[in-house]
C-alpha angles and dihedrals in degrees: 000000000000131000117280132206117275089242093055133074136193130241130193123225126185115216137163113277093233091051090050090052091052091049090050090054091050092047091050091049089054094044092246136122117247088247092054092047090053092047092051091050092049092048092049091050091048093048091050094048108036 
């Protein structure tokens, strides 16, 4: 893993391997990393439920 900004932190999430593979395909299709795809989904969920 690379270095992250001082203001950021990492989290760990356990998911099914097949689901991860599907998410990686979706991320690639959208020109995003899997990490960025997950972050965008989390932000959207947060914004819709705060």
